[in-house]
mmCIF file of C-alpha atoms in Angstrom:
data_model
loop_
_atom_site.group_PDB
_atom_site.id
_atom_site.type_symbol
_atom_site.label_atom_id
_atom_site.label_comp_id
_atom_site.label_asym_id
_atom_site.label_seq_id
_atom_site.Cartn_x
_atom_site.Cartn_y
_atom_site.Cartn_z
ATOM 1 C CA UNK A 1 26.953 33.502 -42.867
ATOM 2 C CA UNK A 2 28.022 34.633 -46.365
ATOM 3 C CA UNK A 3 25.486 32.565 -48.294
ATOM 4 C CA UNK A 4 21.736 33.018 -48.507
ATOM 5 C CA UNK A 5 18.722 31.709 -50.364
ATOM 6 C CA UNK A 6 15.427 33.547 -50.729
ATOM 7 C CA UNK A 7 12.247 31.622 -51.474
ATOM 8 C CA UNK A 8 9.193 33.283 -53.021
ATOM 9 C CA UNK A 9 5.817 31.895 -52.031
ATOM 10 C CA UNK A 10 2.468 32.514 -53.651
ATOM 11 C CA UNK A 11 -0.673 30.997 -52.187
ATOM 12 C CA UNK A 12 1.458 28.868 -49.841
ATOM 13 C CA UNK A 13 3.355 27.358 -52.792
ATOM 14 C CA UNK A 14 6.983 27.882 -53.733
ATOM 15 C CA UNK A 15 6.909 30.194 -56.747
ATOM 16 C CA UNK A 16 10.493 31.393 -57.067
ATOM 17 C CA UNK A 17 13.963 31.717 -55.660
ATOM 18 C CA UNK A 18 17.364 33.363 -55.785
ATOM 19 C CA UNK A 19 20.548 32.530 -53.942
ATOM 20 C CA UNK A 20 24.025 33.827 -53.215
ATOM 21 C CA UNK A 21 26.867 31.365 -52.715
ATOM 22 C CA UNK A 22 30.448 32.147 -51.790
ATOM 23 C CA UNK A 23 32.737 31.530 -54.776
ATOM 24 C CA UNK A 24 35.752 33.038 -52.969
ATOM 25 C CA UNK A 25 36.389 35.554 -50.196
ATOM 26 C CA UNK A 26 36.013 38.341 -52.782
ATOM 27 C CA UNK A 27 33.409 36.953 -55.182
ATOM 28 C CA UNK A 28 29.844 35.783 -54.706
ATOM 29 C CA UNK A 29 27.887 33.798 -57.249
ATOM 30 C CA UNK A 30 24.232 34.557 -57.899
ATOM 31 C CA UNK A 31 22.358 31.301 -58.482
ATOM 32 C CA UNK A 32 18.865 29.902 -58.987
ATOM 33 C CA UNK A 33 16.922 32.984 -60.083
ATOM 34 C CA UNK A 34 13.652 31.236 -60.860
ATOM 35 C CA UNK A 35 10.126 32.643 -61.031
ATOM 36 C CA UNK A 36 6.832 30.992 -61.785
ATOM 37 C CA UNK A 37 5.451 32.431 -65.048
ATOM 38 C CA UNK A 38 2.528 34.085 -63.211
ATOM 39 C CA UNK A 39 5.017 36.251 -61.268
ATOM 40 C CA UNK A 40 7.088 37.398 -64.232
ATOM 41 C CA UNK A 41 6.826 40.995 -65.384
ATOM 42 C CA UNK A 42 5.683 42.229 -61.960
ATOM 43 C CA UNK A 43 9.038 43.413 -60.594
ATOM 44 C CA UNK A 44 9.629 40.373 -58.385
ATOM 45 C CA UNK A 45 12.817 39.427 -60.249
ATOM 46 C CA UNK A 46 14.226 42.937 -59.852
ATOM 47 C CA UNK A 47 13.438 42.907 -56.135
ATOM 48 C CA UNK A 48 15.162 39.543 -55.697
ATOM 49 C CA UNK A 49 18.272 40.695 -57.563
ATOM 50 C CA UNK A 50 18.428 43.930 -55.549
ATOM 51 C CA UNK A 51 18.092 41.947 -52.309
ATOM 52 C CA UNK A 52 20.909 39.613 -53.378
ATOM 53 C CA UNK A 53 23.191 42.520 -54.346
ATOM 54 C CA UNK A 54 22.550 44.273 -51.020
ATOM 55 C CA UNK A 55 23.367 41.023 -49.213
ATOM 56 C CA UNK A 56 26.687 40.820 -51.111
ATOM 57 C CA UNK A 57 27.586 44.406 -50.229
ATOM 58 C CA UNK A 58 26.685 43.860 -46.578
ATOM 59 C CA UNK A 59 28.871 40.752 -46.402
ATOM 60 C CA UNK A 60 31.949 42.378 -47.932
ATOM 61 C CA UNK A 61 32.054 40.867 -51.388
ATOM 62 C CA UNK A 62 33.805 43.001 -54.003
ATOM 63 C CA UNK A 63 31.994 41.378 -56.938
ATOM 64 C CA UNK A 64 29.121 39.086 -57.806
ATOM 65 C CA UNK A 65 28.847 36.973 -60.948
ATOM 66 C CA UNK A 66 26.398 34.573 -62.525
ATOM 67 C CA UNK A 67 26.164 32.112 -65.375
ATOM 68 C CA UNK A 68 23.128 31.987 -67.641
ATOM 69 C CA UNK A 69 22.311 31.059 -71.230
ATOM 70 C CA UNK A 70 21.742 33.486 -74.086
ATOM 71 C CA UNK A 71 18.186 32.319 -74.731
ATOM 72 C CA UNK A 72 17.015 33.724 -71.359
ATOM 73 C CA UNK A 73 16.679 37.266 -72.682
ATOM 74 C CA UNK A 74 14.243 38.495 -70.012
ATOM 75 C CA UNK A 75 16.654 37.419 -67.279
ATOM 76 C CA UNK A 76 19.551 39.098 -69.112
ATOM 77 C CA UNK A 77 17.530 42.307 -69.198
ATOM 78 C CA UNK A 78 17.069 42.109 -65.410
ATOM 79 C CA UNK A 79 20.781 41.522 -64.848
ATOM 80 C CA UNK A 80 21.792 44.409 -67.115
ATOM 81 C CA UNK A 81 19.252 46.714 -65.434
ATOM 82 C CA UNK A 82 20.904 45.897 -62.095
ATOM 83 C CA UNK A 83 24.341 46.849 -63.462
ATOM 84 C CA UNK A 84 25.723 43.447 -64.461
ATOM 85 C CA UNK A 85 27.917 43.350 -67.549
ATOM 86 C CA UNK A 86 28.397 40.455 -69.932
ATOM 87 C CA UNK A 87 32.051 39.389 -69.524
ATOM 88 C CA UNK A 88 32.249 35.993 -71.191
ATOM 89 C CA UNK A 89 30.358 33.979 -73.761
ATOM 90 C CA UNK A 90 31.165 30.343 -74.465
ATOM 91 C CA UNK A 91 30.766 28.724 -77.877
ATOM 92 C CA UNK A 92 27.486 26.830 -78.409
ATOM 93 C CA UNK A 93 27.455 23.507 -76.570
ATOM 94 C CA UNK A 94 24.975 20.748 -75.765
ATOM 95 C CA UNK A 95 23.656 21.279 -72.248
ATOM 96 C CA UNK A 96 20.424 20.032 -70.660
ATOM 97 C CA UNK A 97 19.398 18.398 -73.920
ATOM 98 C CA UNK A 98 19.724 21.557 -76.034
ATOM 99 C CA UNK A 99 22.376 23.566 -77.848
ATOM 100 C CA UNK A 100 23.034 26.649 -75.686
ATOM 101 C CA UNK A 101 25.428 29.564 -75.395
ATOM 102 C CA UNK A 102 26.538 30.057 -71.792
ATOM 103 C CA UNK A 103 27.137 33.624 -70.662
ATOM 104 C CA UNK A 104 28.857 35.046 -67.599
ATOM 105 C CA UNK A 105 27.714 38.370 -66.163
ATOM 106 C CA UNK A 106 29.608 40.280 -63.482
ATOM 107 C CA UNK A 107 28.913 43.205 -61.206
ATOM 108 C CA UNK A 108 31.672 45.041 -59.315
ATOM 109 C CA UNK A 109 30.434 46.249 -55.945
#
């Protein structure tokens, strides 16, 4: 009831997603914001984020957070445009075969 995944289809093929999972009674975690490159820059990401935030509000969460990496600048722009604030940045670490800087963004609802 307090978790949801949205799947984007294009031409009957999965082309994107976003999900909300319950981290605690008060906090939701935004996960799996993925878009096929042909859908980027068309507002689909913003729509998905807005849908996820509205879901969180409707289900009584007081905050939503997400983890990303600093190299995903377009995604960071979407999060900031939706009101998320960068609250934590980890030192560079090897993850998924690359050196990355993990970042946590939060939005108070």
